PDB file of C-alpha atoms (C1' of nucleotides) in Angstrom:
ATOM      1  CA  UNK A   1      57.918 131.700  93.567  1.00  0.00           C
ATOM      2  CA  UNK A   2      59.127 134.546  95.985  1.00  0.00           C
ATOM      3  CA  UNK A   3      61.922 133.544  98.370  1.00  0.00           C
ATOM      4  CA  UNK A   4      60.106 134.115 101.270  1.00  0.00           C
ATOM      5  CA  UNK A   5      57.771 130.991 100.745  1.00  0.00           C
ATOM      6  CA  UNK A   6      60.692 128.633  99.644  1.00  0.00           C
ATOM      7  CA  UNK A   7      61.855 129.469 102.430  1.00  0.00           C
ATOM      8  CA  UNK A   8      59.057 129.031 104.574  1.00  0.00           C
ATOM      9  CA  UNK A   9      58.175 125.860 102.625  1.00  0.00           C
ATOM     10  CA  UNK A  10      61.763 124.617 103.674  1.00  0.00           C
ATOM     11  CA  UNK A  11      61.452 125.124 106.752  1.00  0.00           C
ATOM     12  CA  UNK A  12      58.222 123.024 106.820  1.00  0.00           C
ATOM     13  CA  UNK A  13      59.733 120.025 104.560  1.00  0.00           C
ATOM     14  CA  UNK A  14      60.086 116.911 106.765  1.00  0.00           C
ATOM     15  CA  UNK A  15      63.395 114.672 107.215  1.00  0.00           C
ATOM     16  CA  UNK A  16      64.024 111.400 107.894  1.00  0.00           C
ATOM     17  CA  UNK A  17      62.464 108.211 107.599  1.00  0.00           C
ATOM     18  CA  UNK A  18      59.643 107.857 105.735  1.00  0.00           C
ATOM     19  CA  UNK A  19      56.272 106.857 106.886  1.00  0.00           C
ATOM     20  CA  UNK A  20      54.196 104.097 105.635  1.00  0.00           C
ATOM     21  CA  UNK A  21      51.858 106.481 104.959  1.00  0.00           C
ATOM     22  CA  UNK A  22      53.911 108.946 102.919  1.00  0.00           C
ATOM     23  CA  UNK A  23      55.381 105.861 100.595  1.00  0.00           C
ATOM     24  CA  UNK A  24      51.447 104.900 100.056  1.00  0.00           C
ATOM     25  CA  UNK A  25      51.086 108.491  99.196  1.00  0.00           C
ATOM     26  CA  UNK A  26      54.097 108.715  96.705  1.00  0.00           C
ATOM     27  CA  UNK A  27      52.984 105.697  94.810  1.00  0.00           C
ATOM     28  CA  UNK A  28      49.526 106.435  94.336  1.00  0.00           C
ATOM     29  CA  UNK A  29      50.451 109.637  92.993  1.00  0.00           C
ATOM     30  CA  UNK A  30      53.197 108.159  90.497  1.00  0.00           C
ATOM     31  CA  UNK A  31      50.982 105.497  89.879  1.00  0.00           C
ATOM     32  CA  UNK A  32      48.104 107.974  88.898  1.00  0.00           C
ATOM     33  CA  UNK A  33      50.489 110.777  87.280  1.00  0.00           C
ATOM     34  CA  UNK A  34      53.554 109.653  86.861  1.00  0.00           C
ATOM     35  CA  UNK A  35      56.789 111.666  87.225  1.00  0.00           C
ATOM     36  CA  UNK A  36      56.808 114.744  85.711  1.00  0.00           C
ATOM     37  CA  UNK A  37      59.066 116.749  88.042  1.00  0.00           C
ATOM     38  CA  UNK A  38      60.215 115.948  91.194  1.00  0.00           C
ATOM     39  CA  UNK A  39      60.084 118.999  93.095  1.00  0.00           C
ATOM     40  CA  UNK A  40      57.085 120.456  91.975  1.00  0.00           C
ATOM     41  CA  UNK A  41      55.283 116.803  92.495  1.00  0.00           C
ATOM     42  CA  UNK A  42      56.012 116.675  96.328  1.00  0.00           C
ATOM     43  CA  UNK A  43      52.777 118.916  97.059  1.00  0.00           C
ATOM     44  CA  UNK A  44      50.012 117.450  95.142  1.00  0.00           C
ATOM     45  CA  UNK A  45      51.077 114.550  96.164  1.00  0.00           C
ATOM     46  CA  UNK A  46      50.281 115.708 100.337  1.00  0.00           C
ATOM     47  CA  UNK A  47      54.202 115.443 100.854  1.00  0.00           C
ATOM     48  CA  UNK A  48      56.050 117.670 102.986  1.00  0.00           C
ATOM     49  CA  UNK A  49      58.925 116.303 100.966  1.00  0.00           C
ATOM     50  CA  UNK A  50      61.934 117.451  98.998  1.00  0.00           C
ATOM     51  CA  UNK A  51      61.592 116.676  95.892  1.00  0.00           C
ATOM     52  CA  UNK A  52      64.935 114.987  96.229  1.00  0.00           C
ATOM     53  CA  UNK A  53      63.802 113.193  99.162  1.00  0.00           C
ATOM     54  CA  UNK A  54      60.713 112.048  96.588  1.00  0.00           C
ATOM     55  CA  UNK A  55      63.139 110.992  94.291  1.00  0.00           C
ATOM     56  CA  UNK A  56      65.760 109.289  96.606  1.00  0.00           C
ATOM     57  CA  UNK A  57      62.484 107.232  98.173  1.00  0.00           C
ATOM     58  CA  UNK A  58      61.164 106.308  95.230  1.00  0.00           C
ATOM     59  CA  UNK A  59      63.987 104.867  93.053  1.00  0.00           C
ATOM     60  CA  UNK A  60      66.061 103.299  96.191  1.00  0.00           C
ATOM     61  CA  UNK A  61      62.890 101.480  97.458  1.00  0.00           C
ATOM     62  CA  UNK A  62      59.491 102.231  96.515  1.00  0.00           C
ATOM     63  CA  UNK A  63      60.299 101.720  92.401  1.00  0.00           C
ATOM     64  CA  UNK A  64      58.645  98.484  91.313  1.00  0.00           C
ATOM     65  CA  UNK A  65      61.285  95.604  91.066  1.00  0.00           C
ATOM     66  CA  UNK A  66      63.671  96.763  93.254  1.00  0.00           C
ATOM     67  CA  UNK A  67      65.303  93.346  94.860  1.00  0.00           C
ATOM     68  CA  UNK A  68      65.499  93.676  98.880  1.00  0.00           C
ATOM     69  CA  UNK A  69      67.487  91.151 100.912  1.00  0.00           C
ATOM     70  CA  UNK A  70      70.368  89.321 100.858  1.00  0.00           C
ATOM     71  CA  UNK A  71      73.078  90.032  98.364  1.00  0.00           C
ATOM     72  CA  UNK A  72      73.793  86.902  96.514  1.00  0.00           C
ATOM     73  CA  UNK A  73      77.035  85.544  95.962  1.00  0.00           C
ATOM     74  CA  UNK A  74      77.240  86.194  92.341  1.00  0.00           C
ATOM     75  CA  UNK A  75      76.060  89.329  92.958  1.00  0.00           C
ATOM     76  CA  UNK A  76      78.959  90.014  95.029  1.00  0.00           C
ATOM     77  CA  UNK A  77      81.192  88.557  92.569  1.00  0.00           C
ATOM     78  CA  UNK A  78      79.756  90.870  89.917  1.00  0.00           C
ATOM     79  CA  UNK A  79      80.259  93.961  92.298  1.00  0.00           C
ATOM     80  CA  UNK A  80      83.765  93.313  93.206  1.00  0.00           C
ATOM     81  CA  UNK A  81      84.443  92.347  89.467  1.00  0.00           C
ATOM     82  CA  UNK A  82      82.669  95.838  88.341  1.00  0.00           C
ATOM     83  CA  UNK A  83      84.366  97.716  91.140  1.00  0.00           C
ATOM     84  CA  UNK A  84      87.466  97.073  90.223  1.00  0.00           C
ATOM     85  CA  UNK A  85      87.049  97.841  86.919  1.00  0.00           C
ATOM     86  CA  UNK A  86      85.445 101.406  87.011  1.00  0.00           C
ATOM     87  CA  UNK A  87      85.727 102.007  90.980  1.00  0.00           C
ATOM     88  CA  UNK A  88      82.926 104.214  92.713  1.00  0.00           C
ATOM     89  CA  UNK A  89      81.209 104.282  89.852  1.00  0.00           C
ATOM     90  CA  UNK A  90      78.012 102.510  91.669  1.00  0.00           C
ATOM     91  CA  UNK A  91      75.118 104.098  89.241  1.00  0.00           C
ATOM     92  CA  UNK A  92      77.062 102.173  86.452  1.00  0.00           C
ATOM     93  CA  UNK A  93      77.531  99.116  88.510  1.00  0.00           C
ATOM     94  CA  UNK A  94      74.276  99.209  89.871  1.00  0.00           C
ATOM     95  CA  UNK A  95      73.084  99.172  86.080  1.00  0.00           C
ATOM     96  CA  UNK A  96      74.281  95.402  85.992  1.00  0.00           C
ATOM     97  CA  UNK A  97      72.040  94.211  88.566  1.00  0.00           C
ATOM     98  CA  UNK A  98      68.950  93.933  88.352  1.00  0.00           C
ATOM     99  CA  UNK A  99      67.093  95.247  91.024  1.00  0.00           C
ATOM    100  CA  UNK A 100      69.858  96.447  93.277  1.00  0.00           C
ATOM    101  CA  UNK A 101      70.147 100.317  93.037  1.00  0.00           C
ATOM    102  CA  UNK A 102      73.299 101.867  93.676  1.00  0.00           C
ATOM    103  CA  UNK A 103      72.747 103.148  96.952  1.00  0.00           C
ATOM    104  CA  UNK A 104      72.175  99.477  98.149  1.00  0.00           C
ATOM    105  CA  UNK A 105      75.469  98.552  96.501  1.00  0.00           C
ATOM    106  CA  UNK A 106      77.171 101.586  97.434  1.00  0.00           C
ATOM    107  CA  UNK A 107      76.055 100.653 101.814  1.00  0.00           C
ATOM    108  CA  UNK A 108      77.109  96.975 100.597  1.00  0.00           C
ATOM    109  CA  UNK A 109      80.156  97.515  99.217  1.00  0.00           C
ATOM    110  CA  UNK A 110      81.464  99.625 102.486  1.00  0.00           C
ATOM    111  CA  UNK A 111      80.352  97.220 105.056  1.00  0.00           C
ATOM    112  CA  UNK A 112      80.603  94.021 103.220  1.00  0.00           C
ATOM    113  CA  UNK A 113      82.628  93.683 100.399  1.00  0.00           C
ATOM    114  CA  UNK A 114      85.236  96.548 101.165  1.00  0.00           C
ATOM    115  CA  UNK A 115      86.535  94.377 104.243  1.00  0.00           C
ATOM    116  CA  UNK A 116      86.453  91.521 102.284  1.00  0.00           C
ATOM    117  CA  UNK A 117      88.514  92.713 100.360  1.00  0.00           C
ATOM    118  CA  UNK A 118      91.489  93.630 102.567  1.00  0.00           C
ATOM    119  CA  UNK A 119      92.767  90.196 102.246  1.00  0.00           C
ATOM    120  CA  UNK A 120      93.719  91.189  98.308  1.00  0.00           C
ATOM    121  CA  UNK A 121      95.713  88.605  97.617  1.00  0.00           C
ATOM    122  CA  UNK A 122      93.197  85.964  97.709  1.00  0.00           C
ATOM    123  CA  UNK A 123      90.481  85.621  95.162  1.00  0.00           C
ATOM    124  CA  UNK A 124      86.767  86.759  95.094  1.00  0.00           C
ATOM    125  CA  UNK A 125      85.800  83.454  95.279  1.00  0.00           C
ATOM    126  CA  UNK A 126      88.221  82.651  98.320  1.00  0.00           C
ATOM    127  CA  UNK A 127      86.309  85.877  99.590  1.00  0.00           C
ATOM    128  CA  UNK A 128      83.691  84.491 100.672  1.00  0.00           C
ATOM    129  CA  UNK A 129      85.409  81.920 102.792  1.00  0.00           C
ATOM    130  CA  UNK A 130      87.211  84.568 104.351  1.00  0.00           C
ATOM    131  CA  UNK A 131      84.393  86.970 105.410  1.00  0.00           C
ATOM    132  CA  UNK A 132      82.927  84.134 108.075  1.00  0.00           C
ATOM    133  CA  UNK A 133      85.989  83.696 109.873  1.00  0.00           C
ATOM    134  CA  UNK A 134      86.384  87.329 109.703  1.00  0.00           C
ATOM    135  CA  UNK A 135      83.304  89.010 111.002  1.00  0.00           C
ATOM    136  CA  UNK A 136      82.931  86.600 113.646  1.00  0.00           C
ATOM    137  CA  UNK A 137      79.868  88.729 114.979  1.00  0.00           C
ATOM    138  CA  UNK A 138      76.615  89.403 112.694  1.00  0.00           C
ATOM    139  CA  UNK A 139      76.470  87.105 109.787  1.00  0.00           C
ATOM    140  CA  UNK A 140      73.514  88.429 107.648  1.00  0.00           C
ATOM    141  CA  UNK A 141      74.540  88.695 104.192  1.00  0.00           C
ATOM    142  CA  UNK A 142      77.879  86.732 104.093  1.00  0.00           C
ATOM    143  CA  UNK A 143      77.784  83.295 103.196  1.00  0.00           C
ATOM    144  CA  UNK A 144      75.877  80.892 101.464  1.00  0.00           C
ATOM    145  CA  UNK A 145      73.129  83.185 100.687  1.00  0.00           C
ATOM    146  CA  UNK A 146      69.569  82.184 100.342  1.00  0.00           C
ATOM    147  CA  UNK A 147      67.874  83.067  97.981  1.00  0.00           C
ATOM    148  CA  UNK A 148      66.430  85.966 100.356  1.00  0.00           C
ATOM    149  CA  UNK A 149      64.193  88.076  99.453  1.00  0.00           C
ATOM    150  CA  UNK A 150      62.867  88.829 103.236  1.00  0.00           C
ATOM    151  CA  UNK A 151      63.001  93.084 103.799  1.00  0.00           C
ATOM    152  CA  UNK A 152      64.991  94.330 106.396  1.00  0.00           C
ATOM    153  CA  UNK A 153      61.910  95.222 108.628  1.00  0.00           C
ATOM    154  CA  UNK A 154      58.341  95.719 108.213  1.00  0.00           C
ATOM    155  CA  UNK A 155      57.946  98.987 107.385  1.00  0.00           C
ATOM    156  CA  UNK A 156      60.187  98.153 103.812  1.00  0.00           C
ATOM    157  CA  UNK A 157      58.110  95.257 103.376  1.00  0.00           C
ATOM    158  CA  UNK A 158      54.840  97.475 103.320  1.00  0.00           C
ATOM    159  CA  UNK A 159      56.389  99.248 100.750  1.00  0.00           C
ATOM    160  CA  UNK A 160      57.097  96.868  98.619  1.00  0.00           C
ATOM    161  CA  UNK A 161      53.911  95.240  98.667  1.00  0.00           C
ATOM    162  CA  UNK A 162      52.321  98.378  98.072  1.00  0.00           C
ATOM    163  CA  UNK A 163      54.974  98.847  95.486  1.00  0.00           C
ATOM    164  CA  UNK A 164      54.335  95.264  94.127  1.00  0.00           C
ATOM    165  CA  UNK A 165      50.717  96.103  94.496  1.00  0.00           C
ATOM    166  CA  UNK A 166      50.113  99.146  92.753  1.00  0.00           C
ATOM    167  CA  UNK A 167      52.710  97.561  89.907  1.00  0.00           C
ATOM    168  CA  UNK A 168      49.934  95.935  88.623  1.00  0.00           C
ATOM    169  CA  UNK A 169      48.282  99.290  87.107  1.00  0.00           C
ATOM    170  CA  UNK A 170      51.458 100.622  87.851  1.00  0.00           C
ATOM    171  CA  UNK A 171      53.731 103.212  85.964  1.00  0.00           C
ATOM    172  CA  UNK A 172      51.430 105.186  83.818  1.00  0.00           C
ATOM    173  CA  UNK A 173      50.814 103.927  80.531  1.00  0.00           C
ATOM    174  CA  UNK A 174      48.388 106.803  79.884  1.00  0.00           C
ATOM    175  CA  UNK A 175      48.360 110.112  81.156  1.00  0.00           C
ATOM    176  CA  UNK A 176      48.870 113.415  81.003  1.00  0.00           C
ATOM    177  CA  UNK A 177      52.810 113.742  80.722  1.00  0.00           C
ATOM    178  CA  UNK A 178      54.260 110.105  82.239  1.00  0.00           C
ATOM    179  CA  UNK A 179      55.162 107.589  79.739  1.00  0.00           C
ATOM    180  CA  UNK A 180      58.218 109.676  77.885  1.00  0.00           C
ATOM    181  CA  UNK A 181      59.312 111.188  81.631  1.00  0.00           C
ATOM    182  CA  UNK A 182      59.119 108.049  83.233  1.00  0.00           C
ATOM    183  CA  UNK A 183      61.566 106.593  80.663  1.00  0.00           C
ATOM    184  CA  UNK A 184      64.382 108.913  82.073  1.00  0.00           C
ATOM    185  CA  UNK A 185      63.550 106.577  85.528  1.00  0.00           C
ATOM    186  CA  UNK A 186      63.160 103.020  83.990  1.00  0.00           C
ATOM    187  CA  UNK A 187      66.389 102.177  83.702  1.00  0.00           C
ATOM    188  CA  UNK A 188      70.031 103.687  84.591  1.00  0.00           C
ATOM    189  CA  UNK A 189      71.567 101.912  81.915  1.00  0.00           C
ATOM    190  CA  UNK A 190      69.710 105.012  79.794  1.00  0.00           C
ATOM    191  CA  UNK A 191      71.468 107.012  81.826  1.00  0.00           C
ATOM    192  CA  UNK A 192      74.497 106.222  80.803  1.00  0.00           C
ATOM    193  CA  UNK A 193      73.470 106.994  77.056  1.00  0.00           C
ATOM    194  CA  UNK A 194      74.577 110.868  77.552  1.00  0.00           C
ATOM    195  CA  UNK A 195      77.688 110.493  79.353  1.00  0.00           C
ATOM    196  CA  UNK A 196      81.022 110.359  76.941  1.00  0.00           C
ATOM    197  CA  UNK A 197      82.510 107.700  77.876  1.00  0.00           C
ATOM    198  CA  UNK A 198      79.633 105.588  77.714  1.00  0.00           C
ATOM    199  CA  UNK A 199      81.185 103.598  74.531  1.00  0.00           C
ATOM    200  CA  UNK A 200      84.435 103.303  76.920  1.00  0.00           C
ATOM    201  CA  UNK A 201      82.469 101.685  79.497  1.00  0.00           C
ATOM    202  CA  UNK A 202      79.914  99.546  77.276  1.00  0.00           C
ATOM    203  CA  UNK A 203      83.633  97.852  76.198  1.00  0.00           C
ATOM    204  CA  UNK A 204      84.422  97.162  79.669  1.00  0.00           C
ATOM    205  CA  UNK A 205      81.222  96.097  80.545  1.00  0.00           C
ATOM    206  CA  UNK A 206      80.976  93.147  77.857  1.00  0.00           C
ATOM    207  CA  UNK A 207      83.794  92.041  78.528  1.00  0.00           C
ATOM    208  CA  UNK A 208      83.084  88.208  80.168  1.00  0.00           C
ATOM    209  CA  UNK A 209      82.993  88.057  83.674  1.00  0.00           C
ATOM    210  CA  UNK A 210      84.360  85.064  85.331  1.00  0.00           C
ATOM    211  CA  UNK A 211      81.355  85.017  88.328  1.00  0.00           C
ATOM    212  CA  UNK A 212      78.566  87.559  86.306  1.00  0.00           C
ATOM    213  CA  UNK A 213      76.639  84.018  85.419  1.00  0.00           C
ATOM    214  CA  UNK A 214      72.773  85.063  84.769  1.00  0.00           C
ATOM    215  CA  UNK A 215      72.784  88.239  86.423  1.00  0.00           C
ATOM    216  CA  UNK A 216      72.602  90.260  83.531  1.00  0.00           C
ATOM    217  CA  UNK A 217      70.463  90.465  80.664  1.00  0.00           C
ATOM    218  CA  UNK A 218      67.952  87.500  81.407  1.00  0.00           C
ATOM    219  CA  UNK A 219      67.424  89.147  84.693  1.00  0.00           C
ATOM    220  CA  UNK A 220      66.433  92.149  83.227  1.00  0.00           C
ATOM    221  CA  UNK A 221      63.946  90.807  81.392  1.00  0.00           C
ATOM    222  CA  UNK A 222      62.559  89.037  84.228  1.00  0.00           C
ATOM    223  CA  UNK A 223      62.570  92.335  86.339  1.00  0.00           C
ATOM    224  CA  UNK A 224      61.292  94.478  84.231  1.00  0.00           C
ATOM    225  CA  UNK A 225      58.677  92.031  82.865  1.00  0.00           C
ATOM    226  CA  UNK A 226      56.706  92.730  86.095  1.00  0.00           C
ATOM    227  CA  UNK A 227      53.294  94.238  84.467  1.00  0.00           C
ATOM    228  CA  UNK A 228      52.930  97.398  83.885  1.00  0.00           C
ATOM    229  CA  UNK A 229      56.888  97.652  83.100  1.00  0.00           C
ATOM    230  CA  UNK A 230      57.693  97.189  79.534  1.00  0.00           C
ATOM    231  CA  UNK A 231      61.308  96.053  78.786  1.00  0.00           C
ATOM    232  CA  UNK A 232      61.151  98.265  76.164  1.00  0.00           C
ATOM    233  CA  UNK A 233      60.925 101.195  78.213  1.00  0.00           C
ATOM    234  CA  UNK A 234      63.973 100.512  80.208  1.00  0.00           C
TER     235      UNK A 234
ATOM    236  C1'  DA B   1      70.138  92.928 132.878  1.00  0.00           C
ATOM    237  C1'  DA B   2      72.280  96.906 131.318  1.00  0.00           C
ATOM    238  C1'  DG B   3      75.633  99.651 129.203  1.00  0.00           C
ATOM    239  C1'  DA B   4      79.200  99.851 125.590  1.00  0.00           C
ATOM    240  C1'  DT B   5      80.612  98.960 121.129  1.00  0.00           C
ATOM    241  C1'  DA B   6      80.317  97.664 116.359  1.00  0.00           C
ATOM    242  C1'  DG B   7      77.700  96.881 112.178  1.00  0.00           C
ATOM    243  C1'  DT B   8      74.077  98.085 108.978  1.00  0.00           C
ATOM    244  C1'  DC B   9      71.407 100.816 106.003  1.00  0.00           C
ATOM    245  C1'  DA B  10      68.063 104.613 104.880  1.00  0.00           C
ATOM    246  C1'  DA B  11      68.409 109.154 104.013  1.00  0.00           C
ATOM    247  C1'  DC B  12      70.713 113.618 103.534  1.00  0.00           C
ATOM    248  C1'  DC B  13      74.095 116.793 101.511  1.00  0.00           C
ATOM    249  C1'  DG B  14      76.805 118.944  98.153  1.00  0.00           C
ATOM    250  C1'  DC B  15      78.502 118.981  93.722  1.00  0.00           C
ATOM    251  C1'  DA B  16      78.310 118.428  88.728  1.00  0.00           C
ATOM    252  C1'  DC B  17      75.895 118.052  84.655  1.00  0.00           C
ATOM    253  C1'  DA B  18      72.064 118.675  81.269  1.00  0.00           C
ATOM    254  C1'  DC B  19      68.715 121.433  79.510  1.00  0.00           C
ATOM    255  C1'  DG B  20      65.747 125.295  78.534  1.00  0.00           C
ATOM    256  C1'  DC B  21      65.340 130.122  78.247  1.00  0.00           C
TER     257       DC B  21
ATOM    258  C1'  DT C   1      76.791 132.838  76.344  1.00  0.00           C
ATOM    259  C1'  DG C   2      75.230 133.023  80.858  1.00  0.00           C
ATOM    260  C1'  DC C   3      71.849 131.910  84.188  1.00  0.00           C
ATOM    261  C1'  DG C   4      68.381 129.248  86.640  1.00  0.00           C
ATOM    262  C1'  DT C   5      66.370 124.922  87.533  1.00  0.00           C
ATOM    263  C1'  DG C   6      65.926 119.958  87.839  1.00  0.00           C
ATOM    264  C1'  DT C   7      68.162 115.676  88.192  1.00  0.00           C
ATOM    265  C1'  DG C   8      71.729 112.166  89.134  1.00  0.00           C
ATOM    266  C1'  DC C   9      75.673 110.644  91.569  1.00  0.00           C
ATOM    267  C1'  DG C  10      78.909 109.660  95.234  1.00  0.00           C
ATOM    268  C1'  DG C  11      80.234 110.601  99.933  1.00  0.00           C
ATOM    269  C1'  DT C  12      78.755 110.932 104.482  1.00  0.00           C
ATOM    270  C1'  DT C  13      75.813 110.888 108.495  1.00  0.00           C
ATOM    271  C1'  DG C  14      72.921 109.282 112.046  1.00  0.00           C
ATOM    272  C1'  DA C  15      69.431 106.215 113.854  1.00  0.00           C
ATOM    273  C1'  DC C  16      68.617 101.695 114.728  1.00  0.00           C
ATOM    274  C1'  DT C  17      69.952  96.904 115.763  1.00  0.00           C
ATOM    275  C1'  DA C  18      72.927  93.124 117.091  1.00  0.00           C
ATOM    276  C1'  DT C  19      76.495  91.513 119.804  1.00  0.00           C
ATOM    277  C1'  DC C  20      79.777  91.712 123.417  1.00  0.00           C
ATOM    278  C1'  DT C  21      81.320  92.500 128.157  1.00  0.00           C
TER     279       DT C  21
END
DNA sequence: AAGATAGTCAACCGCACACGC
DNA sequence: TGCGTGTGCGGTTGACTATCT
């Protein structure tokens, strides 16, 4: 492609939030083609996307099983456990909960846990005591979680339950290039496969955690047995 | 009631890496 | 081997919302 239309084309990509509309639009194209490559996808799919932007959209929120709500308080035993063994590393950390993608943990992590964790000399259980008497002001995801699974406003929750609907054909089983593309997206613990310290952090990462409980394995099964996801495929 | 401030989170940006040519 | 392209990751930003004064 010349660089005068890229550039022209980037000029015309849009920013921002995304519209109800443009999720339904991303899905039913995934759901009909799969993902064969990002950038090239935006266009036939009636996006004036990046194909980063695609991306970004799809695996942080419109990706079937991704958990919204409330973190649990295992969950953010697990994250402050995993955090403190490998740091930033949130793709990796992310890759222990099911359903939570990093970004989530990542935003979570800075304006929960990260405070939280000031008061170092207590423990992560103590944590949890702390954080009410702490944050005094807004006290969404602190303490005694539900069990939510309520979106954080009604333009997520269409998404999901377009997400969750088209799920049901969902990721291409048949096709013309999906299934072994879409594998690369299933999980990130397959993204770990490549990097070289993988075995380094598979060690640290089965090592027993003192607050992981169920959130691992079983869970994954669960998530991913949503139809149309094979477990296999993760 | 209205403005100021703080908290939250979706999305963007830039960099690094993998891969194909 | 070097280059171009696509993808993934982590850091950061900015819009929106909740709370305070």
């Amino acid at each position: 492609m010349a660089k005068a239309s890229q550039s022209v084309e980037k000029r015309t990509l849009r920013k921002g939030s995304w519209s109800p509309d443009e999720d339904r639009k991303l899905i039913a194209y995934i759901n009909r083609h799969g993902i064969w490559n990002w950038t090239e996808m935006a266009k036939p799919a009636g996006l004036q996307r990046s194909g980063k932007s695609c991306r970004l959209r799809w695996v942080n929120y419109l990706r079937p099983g991704i958990k919204r709500g409330n973190f649990t308080r295992e969950e953010d035993e697990t994250i402050i456990e995993l955090h403190e063994r490998l740091g930033n590393r949130w793709s990796v950390i992310a890759s222990r909960l099911p359903g939570r993608t990093d970004n989530e943990i990542k935003n979570h992590w800075h304006t929960h846990l990260r405070k939280r964790l000031k008061y170092n000399s207590v423990s992560t259980s103590e944590l949890f005591q702390i954080s009410n008497v702490e944050t005094g002001k807004k006290s969404s995801s602190e303490v005694d979680l539900p069990p939510a699974i309520a979106p954080a406003n009604s333009e997520s929750s269409s998404a999901i339950q377009l997400s969750q609907q088209f799920s049901t054909d969902s990721l291409p089983s048949s096709g013309s290039k999906p299934a072994a593309e879409i594998d690369r997206y299933q999980t990130t613990e397959d993204t770990l496969v490549s990097s070289e310290t993988f075995g380094e952090l598979q060690s640290i990462l089965e090592q027993p955690f003192t607050a992981e409980g169920s959130s691992t394995a079983d869970n994954y099964g669960a998530i991913y047995a949503e139809p149309g996801i094979s477990a296999t495929s993760c």
